[in-house]
PDB file of C-alpha atoms in Angstrom:
ATOM      1  CA  MET A   7     -22.239  -6.207   6.747  1.00 79.00           C
ATOM      2  CA  PRO A   8     -18.288  -6.511   7.679  1.00 88.00           C
ATOM      3  CA  LEU A   9     -16.381  -3.379   9.216  1.00 93.00           C
ATOM      4  CA  ASN A  10     -14.167  -1.933   6.407  1.00 95.00           C
ATOM      5  CA  LEU A  11     -11.599   0.877   6.778  1.00 97.00           C
ATOM      6  CA  ALA A  12     -10.196   2.183   3.494  1.00 97.00           C
ATOM      7  CA  ILE A  13      -6.737   4.112   4.417  1.00 97.00           C
ATOM      8  CA  ASP A  14      -5.391   5.533   1.129  1.00 96.00           C
ATOM      9  CA  GLY A  15      -2.128   7.695   0.983  1.00 96.00           C
ATOM     10  CA  PRO A  16       1.277   8.643  -0.877  1.00 95.00           C
ATOM     11  CA  VAL A  17       4.524   6.841   0.164  1.00 90.00           C
ATOM     12  CA  GLY A  18       6.289   7.185   3.430  1.00 90.00           C
ATOM     13  CA  ALA A  19       3.193   8.265   4.845  1.00 93.00           C
ATOM     14  CA  GLY A  20       3.278   5.654   7.145  1.00 90.00           C
ATOM     15  CA  LYS A  21       0.116   3.555   5.955  1.00 91.00           C
ATOM     16  CA  SER A  22       1.067   0.144   6.865  1.00 87.00           C
ATOM     17  CA  SER A  23       2.577   0.863  10.127  1.00 91.00           C
ATOM     18  CA  VAL A  24      -0.438   3.078  11.221  1.00 96.00           C
ATOM     19  CA  ALA A  25      -2.920   0.143   9.775  1.00 94.00           C
ATOM     20  CA  ASP A  26      -1.438  -2.538  11.699  1.00 92.00           C
ATOM     21  CA  ALA A  27      -1.817  -0.580  14.911  1.00 95.00           C
ATOM     22  CA  VAL A  28      -5.502   0.597  14.186  1.00 96.00           C
ATOM     23  CA  ALA A  29      -6.225  -3.362  13.026  1.00 94.00           C
ATOM     24  CA  LYS A  30      -4.651  -4.772  16.120  1.00 92.00           C
ATOM     25  CA  ARG A  31      -6.973  -1.469  18.262  1.00 94.00           C
ATOM     26  CA  LEU A  32     -10.077  -2.924  16.778  1.00 94.00           C
ATOM     27  CA  ASN A  33      -9.302  -6.574  16.688  1.00 91.00           C
ATOM     28  CA  ILE A  34      -9.850  -6.939  12.702  1.00 92.00           C
ATOM     29  CA  LEU A  35      -7.090  -7.648  10.227  1.00 90.00           C
ATOM     30  CA  HIS A  36      -5.059  -5.654   7.821  1.00 91.00           C
ATOM     31  CA  LEU A  37      -4.929  -6.236   4.223  1.00 90.00           C
ATOM     32  CA  ASP A  38      -1.538  -4.420   2.824  1.00 87.00           C
ATOM     33  CA  THR A  39      -2.578  -4.357  -0.873  1.00 88.00           C
ATOM     34  CA  GLY A  40       0.752  -2.489  -1.825  1.00 88.00           C
ATOM     35  CA  ALA A  41       2.368  -5.837  -0.940  1.00 92.00           C
ATOM     36  CA  MET A  42       0.423  -7.314  -3.203  1.00 94.00           C
ATOM     37  CA  TYR A  43       1.544  -4.894  -6.154  1.00 95.00           C
ATOM     38  CA  ARG A  44       5.258  -5.449  -4.679  1.00 96.00           C
ATOM     39  CA  ALA A  45       4.802  -9.192  -5.256  1.00 97.00           C
ATOM     40  CA  VAL A  46       4.060  -8.876  -9.014  1.00 98.00           C
ATOM     41  CA  GLY A  47       6.581  -6.534  -9.639  1.00 97.00           C
ATOM     42  CA  LEU A  48       9.310  -8.588  -8.087  1.00 98.00           C
ATOM     43  CA  ALA A  49       8.075 -11.560 -10.192  1.00 98.00           C
ATOM     44  CA  ALA A  50       8.509  -9.377 -13.454  1.00 98.00           C
ATOM     45  CA  ILE A  51      11.827  -8.565 -12.153  1.00 98.00           C
ATOM     46  CA  ARG A  52      12.768 -12.859 -11.834  1.00 97.00           C
ATOM     47  CA  GLN A  53      11.403 -13.637 -14.750  1.00 98.00           C
ATOM     48  CA  GLY A  54      13.464 -10.485 -16.303  1.00 98.00           C
ATOM     49  CA  VAL A  55      10.370  -8.612 -17.665  1.00 98.00           C
ATOM     50  CA  ASP A  56      10.825  -5.169 -17.419  1.00 98.00           C
ATOM     51  CA  PRO A  57       8.524  -3.368 -15.337  1.00 97.00           C
ATOM     52  CA  ARG A  58       7.880  -0.842 -18.226  1.00 96.00           C
ATOM     53  CA  ASP A  59       6.701  -3.582 -20.495  1.00 98.00           C
ATOM     54  CA  GLU A  60       2.968  -3.549 -19.913  1.00 97.00           C
ATOM     55  CA  ALA A  61       2.056  -6.432 -22.497  1.00 98.00           C
ATOM     56  CA  GLY A  62       4.867  -8.325 -20.508  1.00 98.00           C
ATOM     57  CA  VAL A  63       3.950  -7.471 -16.941  1.00 98.00           C
ATOM     58  CA  SER A  64       0.070  -8.496 -17.527  1.00 97.00           C
ATOM     59  CA  THR A  65       1.320 -11.688 -19.275  1.00 97.00           C
ATOM     60  CA  VAL A  66       3.289 -12.366 -15.796  1.00 98.00           C
ATOM     61  CA  CYS A  67       0.460 -11.481 -13.787  1.00 97.00           C
ATOM     62  CA  ASP A  68      -1.421 -14.159 -15.404  1.00 96.00           C
ATOM     63  CA  HIS A  69       0.634 -16.955 -14.393  1.00 96.00           C
ATOM     64  CA  ILE A  70       1.221 -16.017 -11.208  1.00 97.00           C
ATOM     65  CA  ALA A  71      -0.741 -16.631  -7.708  1.00 95.00           C
ATOM     66  CA  VAL A  72      -0.361 -13.910  -5.022  1.00 94.00           C
ATOM     67  CA  ASP A  73      -2.156 -14.760  -1.838  1.00 90.00           C
ATOM     68  CA  VAL A  74      -1.624 -13.472   1.783  1.00 89.00           C
ATOM     69  CA  ARG A  75      -1.996 -15.301   5.105  1.00 88.00           C
ATOM     70  CA  TYR A  76      -1.790 -14.191   8.592  1.00 87.00           C
ATOM     71  CA  GLY A  77       0.524 -15.338  11.719  1.00 82.00           C
ATOM     72  CA  GLN A  78       1.481 -13.323  15.136  1.00 80.00           C
ATOM     73  CA  GLU A  79       3.521 -11.301  12.955  1.00 79.00           C
ATOM     74  CA  GLY A  80       0.884  -9.885  10.696  1.00 81.00           C
ATOM     75  CA  GLN A  81       0.266 -10.460   6.726  1.00 88.00           C
ATOM     76  CA  HIS A  82       2.835 -12.400   5.181  1.00 92.00           C
ATOM     77  CA  THR A  83       2.802 -12.349   1.233  1.00 94.00           C
ATOM     78  CA  LEU A  84       2.958 -15.194  -0.811  1.00 95.00           C
ATOM     79  CA  LEU A  85       4.156 -15.606  -4.308  1.00 97.00           C
ATOM     80  CA  ASN A  86       3.266 -18.707  -6.218  1.00 97.00           C
ATOM     81  CA  GLY A  87       3.191 -20.424  -2.525  1.00 96.00           C
ATOM     82  CA  GLU A  88       6.697 -18.650  -1.577  1.00 97.00           C
ATOM     83  CA  ASP A  89       6.604 -16.207   1.502  1.00 97.00           C
ATOM     84  CA  VAL A  90       8.276 -13.186  -0.327  1.00 97.00           C
ATOM     85  CA  THR A  91       7.328 -10.645   2.689  1.00 95.00           C
ATOM     86  CA  GLY A  92      10.946  -9.987   3.334  1.00 92.00           C
ATOM     87  CA  LEU A  93      11.947  -9.441  -0.664  1.00 95.00           C
ATOM     88  CA  ILE A  94       9.415  -7.120  -1.581  1.00 95.00           C
ATOM     89  CA  ARG A  95      10.716  -3.870   0.496  1.00 90.00           C
ATOM     90  CA  THR A  96      13.648  -3.289  -1.566  1.00 89.00           C
ATOM     91  CA  GLU A  97      13.947   0.347  -3.545  1.00 85.00           C
ATOM     92  CA  GLU A  98      14.077  -2.003  -7.030  1.00 93.00           C
ATOM     93  CA  VAL A  99      10.908  -3.512  -5.927  1.00 95.00           C
ATOM     94  CA  SER A 100       8.943  -0.476  -4.858  1.00 91.00           C
ATOM     95  CA  MET A 101       9.813   1.328  -7.965  1.00 91.00           C
ATOM     96  CA  ALA A 102       8.450  -2.046 -10.006  1.00 96.00           C
ATOM     97  CA  ALA A 103       5.396  -1.716  -7.890  1.00 95.00           C
ATOM     98  CA  SER A 104       4.605   1.679  -8.790  1.00 90.00           C
ATOM     99  CA  THR A 105       5.136   1.000 -11.866  1.00 94.00           C
ATOM    100  CA  VAL A 106       3.270  -2.134 -12.781  1.00 96.00           C
ATOM    101  CA  ALA A 107       0.456  -1.006 -10.258  1.00 91.00           C
ATOM    102  CA  ARG A 108      -0.371   1.609 -13.493  1.00 90.00           C
ATOM    103  CA  TYR A 109      -1.743  -1.118 -15.520  1.00 94.00           C
ATOM    104  CA  VAL A 110      -4.935  -1.900 -16.098  1.00 92.00           C
ATOM    105  CA  HIS A 111      -4.732  -5.972 -16.258  1.00 95.00           C
ATOM    106  CA  VAL A 112      -2.301  -5.862 -13.070  1.00 96.00           C
ATOM    107  CA  ARG A 113      -4.667  -3.630 -10.857  1.00 92.00           C
ATOM    108  CA  GLN A 114      -7.778  -5.617 -12.046  1.00 93.00           C
ATOM    109  CA  SER A 115      -6.265  -8.789 -10.797  1.00 94.00           C
ATOM    110  CA  MET A 116      -5.454  -7.548  -7.772  1.00 93.00           C
ATOM    111  CA  VAL A 117      -8.787  -5.291  -6.982  1.00 92.00           C
ATOM    112  CA  LYS A 118     -10.913  -8.539  -7.246  1.00 93.00           C
ATOM    113  CA  LEU A 119      -8.878 -10.014  -5.288  1.00 89.00           C
ATOM    114  CA  GLN A 120      -8.653  -7.486  -2.433  1.00 91.00           C
ATOM    115  CA  GLN A 121     -12.436  -7.074  -2.796  1.00 93.00           C
ATOM    116  CA  THR A 122     -12.991 -10.593  -1.999  1.00 90.00           C
ATOM    117  CA  LEU A 123     -10.930 -10.909   1.039  1.00 87.00           C
ATOM    118  CA  ALA A 124     -12.772  -7.812   2.191  1.00 92.00           C
ATOM    119  CA  ALA A 125     -16.390  -8.883   1.759  1.00 91.00           C
ATOM    120  CA  ARG A 126     -15.777 -11.936   3.980  1.00 87.00           C
ATOM    121  CA  GLN A 127     -14.703 -10.289   7.547  1.00 89.00           C
ATOM    122  CA  ASP A 128     -13.790  -6.899   9.199  1.00 92.00           C
ATOM    123  CA  MET A 129     -10.798  -5.827   7.659  1.00 94.00           C
ATOM    124  CA  LEU A 130      -8.529  -2.639   7.005  1.00 96.00           C
ATOM    125  CA  LEU A 131      -7.392  -2.285   3.710  1.00 95.00           C
ATOM    126  CA  ASP A 132      -4.530   0.119   2.689  1.00 92.00           C
ATOM    127  CA  GLY A 133      -2.856   1.466  -0.448  1.00 89.00           C
ATOM    128  CA  ARG A 134      -3.519   4.021  -3.390  1.00 89.00           C
ATOM    129  CA  ASP A 135      -7.284   3.676  -3.936  1.00 90.00           C
ATOM    130  CA  ILE A 136      -9.279   1.730  -1.373  1.00 93.00           C
ATOM    131  CA  GLY A 137     -11.417   4.533  -0.918  1.00 96.00           C
ATOM    132  CA  THR A 138     -12.126   5.556  -4.327  1.00 95.00           C
ATOM    133  CA  ARG A 139     -11.726   1.907  -6.001  1.00 91.00           C
ATOM    134  CA  VAL A 140     -11.724  -1.062  -4.305  1.00 93.00           C
ATOM    135  CA  LEU A 141     -13.958  -0.269  -1.229  1.00 95.00           C
ATOM    136  CA  PRO A 142     -16.120   2.684  -2.513  1.00 95.00           C
ATOM    137  CA  ASN A 143     -18.428   1.822   0.038  1.00 94.00           C
ATOM    138  CA  ALA A 144     -15.888   1.361   3.072  1.00 96.00           C
ATOM    139  CA  THR A 145     -17.244   1.913   6.709  1.00 95.00           C
ATOM    140  CA  VAL A 146     -14.478   4.551   7.467  1.00 96.00           C
ATOM    141  CA  LYS A 147     -12.031   6.430   4.806  1.00 98.00           C
ATOM    142  CA  ILE A 148      -8.900   8.016   5.662  1.00 98.00           C
ATOM    143  CA  TYR A 149      -6.581  10.172   3.321  1.00 98.00           C
ATOM    144  CA  LEU A 150      -3.240   9.639   5.294  1.00 97.00           C
ATOM    145  CA  THR A 151      -0.376  11.968   4.255  1.00 97.00           C
ATOM    146  CA  ALA A 152       2.353  14.466   5.484  1.00 97.00           C
ATOM    147  CA  SER A 153       5.033  16.602   3.560  1.00 97.00           C
ATOM    148  CA  PRO A 154       7.324  15.114   1.148  1.00 97.00           C
ATOM    149  CA  GLU A 155      10.255  15.878   3.631  1.00 97.00           C
ATOM    150  CA  GLU A 156       8.640  14.561   6.526  1.00 96.00           C
ATOM    151  CA  ARG A 157       7.868  11.587   4.378  1.00 96.00           C
ATOM    152  CA  ALA A 158      11.254  11.044   2.904  1.00 96.00           C
ATOM    153  CA  ARG A 159      12.651  11.454   6.788  1.00 95.00           C
ATOM    154  CA  ARG A 160      10.685   8.583   7.969  1.00 92.00           C
ATOM    155  CA  ARG A 161      11.469   6.213   4.642  1.00 91.00           C
ATOM    156  CA  PHE A 162      15.030   7.028   5.245  1.00 93.00           C
ATOM    157  CA  LEU A 163      15.297   5.838   8.873  1.00 92.00           C
ATOM    158  CA  GLU A 164      13.465   2.850   7.665  1.00 88.00           C
ATOM    159  CA  LEU A 165      15.842   1.823   5.301  1.00 88.00           C
ATOM    160  CA  GLU A 166      18.702   3.029   7.480  1.00 91.00           C
ATOM    161  CA  SER A 167      17.416   0.691   9.903  1.00 92.00           C
ATOM    162  CA  LYS A 168      17.631  -2.009   7.386  1.00 87.00           C
ATOM    163  CA  GLY A 169      21.509  -1.354   6.194  1.00 89.00           C
ATOM    164  CA  SER A 170      20.452   0.622   3.128  1.00 86.00           C
ATOM    165  CA  THR A 171      22.979   3.218   2.161  1.00 89.00           C
ATOM    166  CA  ASP A 172      21.125   5.534   0.172  1.00 90.00           C
ATOM    167  CA  THR A 173      20.908   9.089   1.269  1.00 94.00           C
ATOM    168  CA  TYR A 174      18.253  11.136   2.509  1.00 96.00           C
ATOM    169  CA  GLU A 175      18.318  13.500  -0.834  1.00 96.00           C
ATOM    170  CA  GLN A 176      18.172   9.908  -3.060  1.00 95.00           C
ATOM    171  CA  VAL A 177      15.017   8.854  -1.082  1.00 94.00           C
ATOM    172  CA  LEU A 178      13.488  12.214  -1.526  1.00 96.00           C
ATOM    173  CA  GLU A 179      14.250  12.236  -4.866  1.00 95.00           C
ATOM    174  CA  ASP A 180      12.705   8.620  -5.749  1.00 93.00           C
ATOM    175  CA  LEU A 181       9.689   9.562  -3.294  1.00 94.00           C
ATOM    176  CA  LYS A 182       8.859  12.428  -5.593  1.00 95.00           C
ATOM    177  CA  LYS A 183       9.142  10.312  -8.436  1.00 93.00           C
ATOM    178  CA  ARG A 184       6.404   7.722  -6.704  1.00 90.00           C
ATOM    179  CA  ASP A 185       4.283  10.260  -6.137  1.00 94.00           C
ATOM    180  CA  GLN A 186       4.514  11.762  -9.817  1.00 93.00           C
ATOM    181  CA  GLN A 187       3.763   8.443 -10.889  1.00 89.00           C
ATOM    182  CA  ASP A 188       1.090   7.447  -8.833  1.00 90.00           C
ATOM    183  CA  MET A 189      -1.001  11.098  -8.473  1.00 93.00           C
ATOM    184  CA  HIS A 190      -1.227  11.012 -12.376  1.00 91.00           C
ATOM    185  CA  ARG A 191      -1.116   7.475 -13.805  1.00 86.00           C
ATOM    186  CA  ALA A 192      -4.248   6.851 -16.277  1.00 83.00           C
ATOM    187  CA  VAL A 193      -5.866   4.042 -14.041  1.00 81.00           C
ATOM    188  CA  ASP A 194      -7.309   4.882 -10.455  1.00 84.00           C
ATOM    189  CA  PRO A 195      -4.678   7.878  -9.464  1.00 90.00           C
ATOM    190  CA  LEU A 196      -3.697   8.383  -5.912  1.00 93.00           C
ATOM    191  CA  ARG A 197      -6.633  10.926  -4.341  1.00 95.00           C
ATOM    192  CA  PRO A 198      -8.410  11.574  -1.593  1.00 96.00           C
ATOM    193  CA  ALA A 199     -12.231   9.933  -1.537  1.00 96.00           C
ATOM    194  CA  GLU A 200     -14.616  12.432  -1.666  1.00 95.00           C
ATOM    195  CA  ASP A 201     -15.770  11.508   1.279  1.00 96.00           C
ATOM    196  CA  ALA A 202     -12.805  10.679   2.968  1.00 97.00           C
ATOM    197  CA  VAL A 203     -11.145  12.120   6.124  1.00 97.00           C
ATOM    198  CA  VAL A 204      -7.752  13.961   5.465  1.00 97.00           C
ATOM    199  CA  LEU A 205      -5.376  13.169   7.996  1.00 97.00           C
ATOM    200  CA  ASP A 206      -1.890  15.296   7.783  1.00 97.00           C
ATOM    201  CA  THR A 207       0.550  13.625  10.159  1.00 95.00           C
ATOM    202  CA  THR A 208       3.475  15.994   9.350  1.00 96.00           C
ATOM    203  CA  ALA A 209       3.161  17.380  12.891  1.00 95.00           C
ATOM    204  CA  MET A 210       1.475  14.045  14.498  1.00 95.00           C
ATOM    205  CA  ASP A 211       3.334  11.574  16.472  1.00 94.00           C
ATOM    206  CA  PHE A 212       2.299   7.822  15.949  1.00 95.00           C
ATOM    207  CA  ALA A 213       0.417   7.264  18.775  1.00 97.00           C
ATOM    208  CA  ALA A 214      -2.126  10.387  18.002  1.00 97.00           C
ATOM    209  CA  VAL A 215      -2.223   9.197  14.224  1.00 97.00           C
ATOM    210  CA  VAL A 216      -3.409   5.692  15.483  1.00 98.00           C
ATOM    211  CA  ASP A 217      -6.259   7.512  18.101  1.00 97.00           C
ATOM    212  CA  ALA A 218      -7.398   9.101  15.576  1.00 97.00           C
ATOM    213  CA  ILE A 219      -8.173   6.719  13.357  1.00 97.00           C
ATOM    214  CA  ALA A 220      -9.425   3.869  15.687  1.00 97.00           C
ATOM    215  CA  ALA A 221     -11.773   6.574  17.472  1.00 96.00           C
ATOM    216  CA  LEU A 222     -13.550   7.431  13.822  1.00 95.00           C
ATOM    217  CA  ALA A 223     -13.757   3.586  13.376  1.00 95.00           C
ATOM    218  CA  GLU A 224     -15.248   2.931  17.060  1.00 94.00           C
ATOM    219  CA  ALA A 225     -17.384   5.797  16.235  1.00 93.00           C
ATOM    220  CA  LYS A 226     -19.157   4.226  13.189  1.00 89.00           C
ATOM    221  CA  ARG A 227     -19.200   0.866  14.877  1.00 84.00           C
ATOM    222  CA  ALA A 228     -21.151   2.221  17.896  1.00 76.00           C
TER     223      ALA A 228
END
C-alpha cells in the first residue's frame, strides 16, 4: 500500500513549500492539488467565462486536459499540454481557483485525477480537502495553519519578491475573503480531518515545520 500524506490548510499556511521539502526528505512525489484548480480557473479566464458562472466553468472543465509532470524543479502543471506553472500564481487566478473549486463537477473531476495519481505510488498531496475527501485513508494527515496576519505577511513577502505592488493590507483582505470562501463552501469545505494532526506554525520556522511532519511520516513508515 502506498505511503500517502495529506496536508490541508488555508491559503498562506505554507503548504506547497513545506510539502515540497517534506517530499524531498522522504524521497516521494509531491502533488500540488491546488495547482489543478488554478489551471481550471486560468482556462475559464482565458475563455472569457466568469469564474462565478458554475455552468460555464463546468463546461470549460469538460473540454480541457489538466495534467502534471515532474522535473528537477518539482511539479509542472499542464493545461491542454501547455506548461502553465508560472502563469497560475497571480492573484487573479488565485481568486478564480478559490471560486471554481466550490463547484461539484469541477471537484469531482479533479478529485478523481488526484486519487488515480496517489494510488499508483508513494505521494504527498496538499490542498484544502485531501484528508477529508481525496485521501480519507491517508497514512498521515496534517492540518497546517497559522494566524491570518502571519499568513498574510508570508504571502505579501512572496508576492513582493515576484514584483507585485499589492500592499500588505490588500493581501490580508484577499486572504480573509479566500478563507471565507474555502471554509463555507457547500462542497467539501476546508476543515481539519477528525484524525488530522493540527500544526499551528505561527511561531515556528520553516525547518521546524518540515522536521515535525517528516518525523510523523517516518514513524508511520517504520
